[in-house]
CSV table of C-alpha atoms in Angstrom, one decimal:
chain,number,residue,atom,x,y,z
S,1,UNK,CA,19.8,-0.2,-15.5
S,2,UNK,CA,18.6,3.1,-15.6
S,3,UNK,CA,20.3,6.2,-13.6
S,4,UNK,CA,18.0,8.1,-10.5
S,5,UNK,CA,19.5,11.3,-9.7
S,6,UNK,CA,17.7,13.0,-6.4
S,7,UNK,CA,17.5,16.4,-6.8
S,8,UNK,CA,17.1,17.9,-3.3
S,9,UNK,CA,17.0,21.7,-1.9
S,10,UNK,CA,18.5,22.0,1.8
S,11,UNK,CA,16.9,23.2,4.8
S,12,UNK,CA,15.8,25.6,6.4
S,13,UNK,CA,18.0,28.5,7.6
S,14,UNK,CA,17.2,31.7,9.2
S,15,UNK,CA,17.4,33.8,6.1
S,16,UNK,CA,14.8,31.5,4.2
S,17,UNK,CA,12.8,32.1,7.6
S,18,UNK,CA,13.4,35.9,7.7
S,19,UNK,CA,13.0,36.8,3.9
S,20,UNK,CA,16.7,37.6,3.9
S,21,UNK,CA,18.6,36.9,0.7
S,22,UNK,CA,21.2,34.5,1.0
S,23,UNK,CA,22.8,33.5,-2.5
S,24,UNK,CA,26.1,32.5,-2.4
S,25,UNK,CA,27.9,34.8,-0.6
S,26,UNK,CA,25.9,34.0,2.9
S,27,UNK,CA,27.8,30.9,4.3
S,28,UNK,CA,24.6,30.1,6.6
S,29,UNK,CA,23.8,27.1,9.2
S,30,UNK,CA,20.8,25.2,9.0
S,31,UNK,CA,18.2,26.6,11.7
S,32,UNK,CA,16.8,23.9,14.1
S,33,UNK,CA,13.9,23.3,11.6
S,34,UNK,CA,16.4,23.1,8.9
S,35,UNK,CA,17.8,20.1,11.3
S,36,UNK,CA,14.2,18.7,11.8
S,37,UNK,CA,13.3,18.4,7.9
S,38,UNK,CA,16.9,16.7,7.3
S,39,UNK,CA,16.8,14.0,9.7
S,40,UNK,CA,12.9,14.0,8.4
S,41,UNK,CA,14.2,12.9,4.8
S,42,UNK,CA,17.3,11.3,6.1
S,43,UNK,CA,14.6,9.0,8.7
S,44,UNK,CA,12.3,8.3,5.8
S,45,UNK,CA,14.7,6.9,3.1
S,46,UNK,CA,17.1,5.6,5.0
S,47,UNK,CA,15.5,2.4,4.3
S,48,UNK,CA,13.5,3.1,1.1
S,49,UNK,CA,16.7,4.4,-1.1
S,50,UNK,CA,20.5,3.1,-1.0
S,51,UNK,CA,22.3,5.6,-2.2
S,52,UNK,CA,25.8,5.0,-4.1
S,53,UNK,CA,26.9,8.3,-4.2
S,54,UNK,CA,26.2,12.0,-2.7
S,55,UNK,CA,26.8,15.3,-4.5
S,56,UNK,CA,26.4,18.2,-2.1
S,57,UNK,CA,27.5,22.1,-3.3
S,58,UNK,CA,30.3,24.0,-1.1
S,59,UNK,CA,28.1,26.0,1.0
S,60,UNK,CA,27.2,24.1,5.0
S,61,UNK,CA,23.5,24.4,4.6
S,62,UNK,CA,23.9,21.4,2.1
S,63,UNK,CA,26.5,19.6,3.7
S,64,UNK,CA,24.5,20.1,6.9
S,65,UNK,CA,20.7,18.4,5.2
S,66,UNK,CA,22.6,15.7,4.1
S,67,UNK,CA,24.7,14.9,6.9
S,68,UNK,CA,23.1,11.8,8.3
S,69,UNK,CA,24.1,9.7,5.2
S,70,UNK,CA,27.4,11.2,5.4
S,71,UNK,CA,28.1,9.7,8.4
S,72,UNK,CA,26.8,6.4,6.4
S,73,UNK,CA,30.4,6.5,4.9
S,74,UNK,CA,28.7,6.9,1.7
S,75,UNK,CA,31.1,8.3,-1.1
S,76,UNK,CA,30.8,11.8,-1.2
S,77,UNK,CA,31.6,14.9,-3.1
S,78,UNK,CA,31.6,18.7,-2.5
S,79,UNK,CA,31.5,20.7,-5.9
S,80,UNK,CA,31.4,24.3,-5.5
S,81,UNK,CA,29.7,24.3,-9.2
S,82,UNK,CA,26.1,23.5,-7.7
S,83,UNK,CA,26.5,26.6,-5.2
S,84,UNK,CA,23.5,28.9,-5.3
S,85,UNK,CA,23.5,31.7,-7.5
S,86,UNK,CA,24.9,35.1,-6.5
S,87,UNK,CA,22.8,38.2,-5.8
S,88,UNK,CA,25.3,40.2,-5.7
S,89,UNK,CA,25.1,44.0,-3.5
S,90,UNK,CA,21.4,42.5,-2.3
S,91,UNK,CA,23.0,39.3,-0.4
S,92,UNK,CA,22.1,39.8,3.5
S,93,UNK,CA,19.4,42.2,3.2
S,94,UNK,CA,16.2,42.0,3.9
S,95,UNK,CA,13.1,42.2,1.0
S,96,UNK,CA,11.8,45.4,0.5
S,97,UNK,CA,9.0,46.5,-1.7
S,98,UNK,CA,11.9,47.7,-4.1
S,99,UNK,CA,14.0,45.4,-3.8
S,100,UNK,CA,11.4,42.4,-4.5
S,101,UNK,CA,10.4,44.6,-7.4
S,102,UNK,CA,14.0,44.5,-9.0
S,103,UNK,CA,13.9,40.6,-8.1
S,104,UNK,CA,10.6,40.1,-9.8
S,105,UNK,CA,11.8,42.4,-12.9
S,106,UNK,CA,15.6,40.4,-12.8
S,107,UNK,CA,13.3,37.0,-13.5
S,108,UNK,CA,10.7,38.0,-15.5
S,109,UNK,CA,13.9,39.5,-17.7
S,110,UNK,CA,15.4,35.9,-17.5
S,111,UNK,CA,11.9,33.8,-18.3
S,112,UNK,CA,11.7,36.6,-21.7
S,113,UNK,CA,15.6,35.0,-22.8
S,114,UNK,CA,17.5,38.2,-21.4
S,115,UNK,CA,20.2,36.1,-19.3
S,116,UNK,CA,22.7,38.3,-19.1
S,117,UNK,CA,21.5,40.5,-16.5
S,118,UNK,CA,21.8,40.2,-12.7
S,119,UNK,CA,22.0,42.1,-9.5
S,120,UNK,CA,24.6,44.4,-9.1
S,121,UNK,CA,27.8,42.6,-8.6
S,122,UNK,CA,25.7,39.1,-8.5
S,123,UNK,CA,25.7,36.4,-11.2
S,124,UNK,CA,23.4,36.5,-14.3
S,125,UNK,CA,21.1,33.4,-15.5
S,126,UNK,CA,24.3,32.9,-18.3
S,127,UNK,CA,26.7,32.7,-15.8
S,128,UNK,CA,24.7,30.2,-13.7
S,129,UNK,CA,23.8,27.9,-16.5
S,130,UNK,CA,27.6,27.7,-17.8
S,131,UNK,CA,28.5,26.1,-14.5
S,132,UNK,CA,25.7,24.2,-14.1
S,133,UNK,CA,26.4,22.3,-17.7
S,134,UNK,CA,29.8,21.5,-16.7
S,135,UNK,CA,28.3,19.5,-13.6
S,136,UNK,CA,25.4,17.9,-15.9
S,137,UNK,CA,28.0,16.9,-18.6
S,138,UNK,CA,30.0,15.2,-15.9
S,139,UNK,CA,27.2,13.3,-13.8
S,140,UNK,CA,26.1,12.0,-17.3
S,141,UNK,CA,29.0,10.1,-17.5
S,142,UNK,CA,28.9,9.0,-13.7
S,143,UNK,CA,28.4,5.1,-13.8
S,144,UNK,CA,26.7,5.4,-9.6
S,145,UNK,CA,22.8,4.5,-10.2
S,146,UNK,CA,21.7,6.1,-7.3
S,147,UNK,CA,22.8,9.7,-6.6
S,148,UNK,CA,21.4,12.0,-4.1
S,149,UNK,CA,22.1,16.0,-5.0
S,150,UNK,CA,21.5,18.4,-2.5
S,151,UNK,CA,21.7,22.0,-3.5
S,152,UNK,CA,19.9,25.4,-3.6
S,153,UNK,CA,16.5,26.9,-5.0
S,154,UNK,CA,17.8,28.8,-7.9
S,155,UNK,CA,20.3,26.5,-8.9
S,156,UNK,CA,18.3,23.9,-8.7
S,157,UNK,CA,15.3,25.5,-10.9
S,158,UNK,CA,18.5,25.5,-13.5
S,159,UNK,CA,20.0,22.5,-12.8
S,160,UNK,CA,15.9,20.7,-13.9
S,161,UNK,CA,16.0,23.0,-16.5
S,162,UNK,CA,19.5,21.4,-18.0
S,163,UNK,CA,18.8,17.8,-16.9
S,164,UNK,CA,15.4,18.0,-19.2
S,165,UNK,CA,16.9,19.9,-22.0
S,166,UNK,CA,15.0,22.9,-21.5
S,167,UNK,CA,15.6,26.7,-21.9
S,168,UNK,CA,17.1,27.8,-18.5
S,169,UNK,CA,15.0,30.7,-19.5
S,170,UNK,CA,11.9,28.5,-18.3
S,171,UNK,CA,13.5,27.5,-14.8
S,172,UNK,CA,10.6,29.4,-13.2
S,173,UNK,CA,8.2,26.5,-13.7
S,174,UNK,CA,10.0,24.8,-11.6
S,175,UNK,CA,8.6,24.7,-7.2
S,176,UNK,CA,11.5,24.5,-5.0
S,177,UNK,CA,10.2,23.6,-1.1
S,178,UNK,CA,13.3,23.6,1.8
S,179,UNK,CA,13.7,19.6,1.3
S,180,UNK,CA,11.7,19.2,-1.6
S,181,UNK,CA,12.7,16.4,-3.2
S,182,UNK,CA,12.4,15.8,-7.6
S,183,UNK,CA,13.0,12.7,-9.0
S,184,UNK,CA,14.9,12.1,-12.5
S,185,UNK,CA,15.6,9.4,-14.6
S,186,UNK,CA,18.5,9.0,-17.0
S,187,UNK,CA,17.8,7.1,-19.4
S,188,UNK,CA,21.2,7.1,-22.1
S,189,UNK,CA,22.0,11.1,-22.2
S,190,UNK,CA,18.4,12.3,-21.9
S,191,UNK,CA,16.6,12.7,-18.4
S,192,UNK,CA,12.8,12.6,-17.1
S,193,UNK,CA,11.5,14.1,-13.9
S,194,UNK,CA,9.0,10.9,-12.2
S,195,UNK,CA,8.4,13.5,-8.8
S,196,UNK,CA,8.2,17.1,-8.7
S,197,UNK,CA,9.0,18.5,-5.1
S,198,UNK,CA,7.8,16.0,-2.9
S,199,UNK,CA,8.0,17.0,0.8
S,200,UNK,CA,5.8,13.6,1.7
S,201,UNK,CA,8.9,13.1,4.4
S,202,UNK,CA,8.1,16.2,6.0
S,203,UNK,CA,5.7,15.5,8.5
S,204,UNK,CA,4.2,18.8,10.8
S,205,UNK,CA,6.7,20.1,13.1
C-alpha cells in the first residue's frame, strides 16, 4: 500500500496579513482567519482522510492549524526540523521597497544554484535543505500510510523540492497558499505530488 504524506502550510497570522516577515524567530499565533481556514480543513476532511500520524514543526502557528485532529488523540510529533527558515536581522520588519529588493535578489541568487547566501544573521537555502533531508530520510522509513505535515511556506517550497528529488534551487516553482494543501505519494523511496496547493476547503470567509 502506497504512503500519502499531506503537505500543509498553516494559517493565517498577522504578519502574513501585514507583509511582516516572520521566519523562525517570530513565535506568532494564528489570527482569527488563521482559526477560520484550520477548522475549514480540519471540518472538510475530518471525514474524507483518517490520518495515522501528524507531523507539525516547533513553532504554535502549526501546532495551532492542526489542532482539531490533535485533540483526535491522533499520534503526534513536534520536530523543530520542519521550522520555517530564518531571515535573520529582517525577521519582524515590515517590507520595504529595499528590503523586498534584497528578498527578490536572495531567491533569484538561490533559483541560479548560489545557496549559500542568506540575510544577515538568517539561514541560507544550504542550511535549510540540510535539515530538511534529515526529516525526509526519516519519514521515508515511517511505516504510517497516512501523514498529515503541517509546516511553513519556505520550508515547505524545499521540503516538495526534496520529496520529488529536485534541485532545492528550483523550490520557487512551487505556490504555497495559508492552508494550501499538496498531495504526495510514496511509492518505495521515490515520491509524486497528485495535488498542488489545493485550498478547495477554504470556502469565502
Amino acid at each position: 500500500m502506497d504512503k500519502i504524506i499531506f503537505c500543509l502550510r498553516h494559517g493565517q497570522t498577522d504578519y502574513n496579513k501585514n507583509g511582516i516577515v516572520q521566519g523562525s524567530g517570530i513565535d506568532s499565533d494564528l489570527n482569527e482567519m488563521g482559526r477560520l481556514q484550520a477548522q475549514q480543513f480540519y471540518d472538510y476532511y475530518k471525514k474524507r482522510i483518517k490520518f495515522d500520524l501528524i507531523i507539525y514543526s516547533a513553532l504554535k502557528r502549526t501546532k495551532q492549524t492542526v489542532f482539531p485532529w490533535l485533540a483526535m488523540n491522533i499520534p503526534s510529533v513536534r520536530d523543530s526540523r520542519i521550522n520555517e527558515i530564518s531571515w535573520g536581522d529582517s525577521e519582524g520588519q515590515e517590507g520595504t521597497d529595499k528590503s523586498v529588493l534584497l528578498y527578490k535578489n536572495i531567491v533569484a541568487q538561490w533559483s541560479q544554484g548560489n545557496l549559500d547566501i542568506g540575510f544577515k544573521n538568517g539561514e541560507t537555502a544550504t542550511q535549510l535543505q540540510a535539515r530538511i533531508q534529515s526529516f525526509v530520510t526519516e519519514l521515508k522509513a515511517r511505516i504510517e500510510k497516512n501523514i498529515l505535515i503541517c509546516t511553513h511556506g519556505r520550508t515547505m517550497r524545499g521540503l516538495l523540492s526534496i520529496l520529488t528529488n529536485e534541485h532545492i534551487c528550483d523550490m520557487e516553482s512551487y505556490e504555497i497558499s495559508n492552508v494550501g494543501m499538496y498531495k504526495v505519494v510514496q511509492k518505495g523511496t521515490s515520491f509524486d505530488i497528485l495535488t498542488h496547493n489545493d485550498t478547495s476547503h477554504r470556502t469565502s470567509l
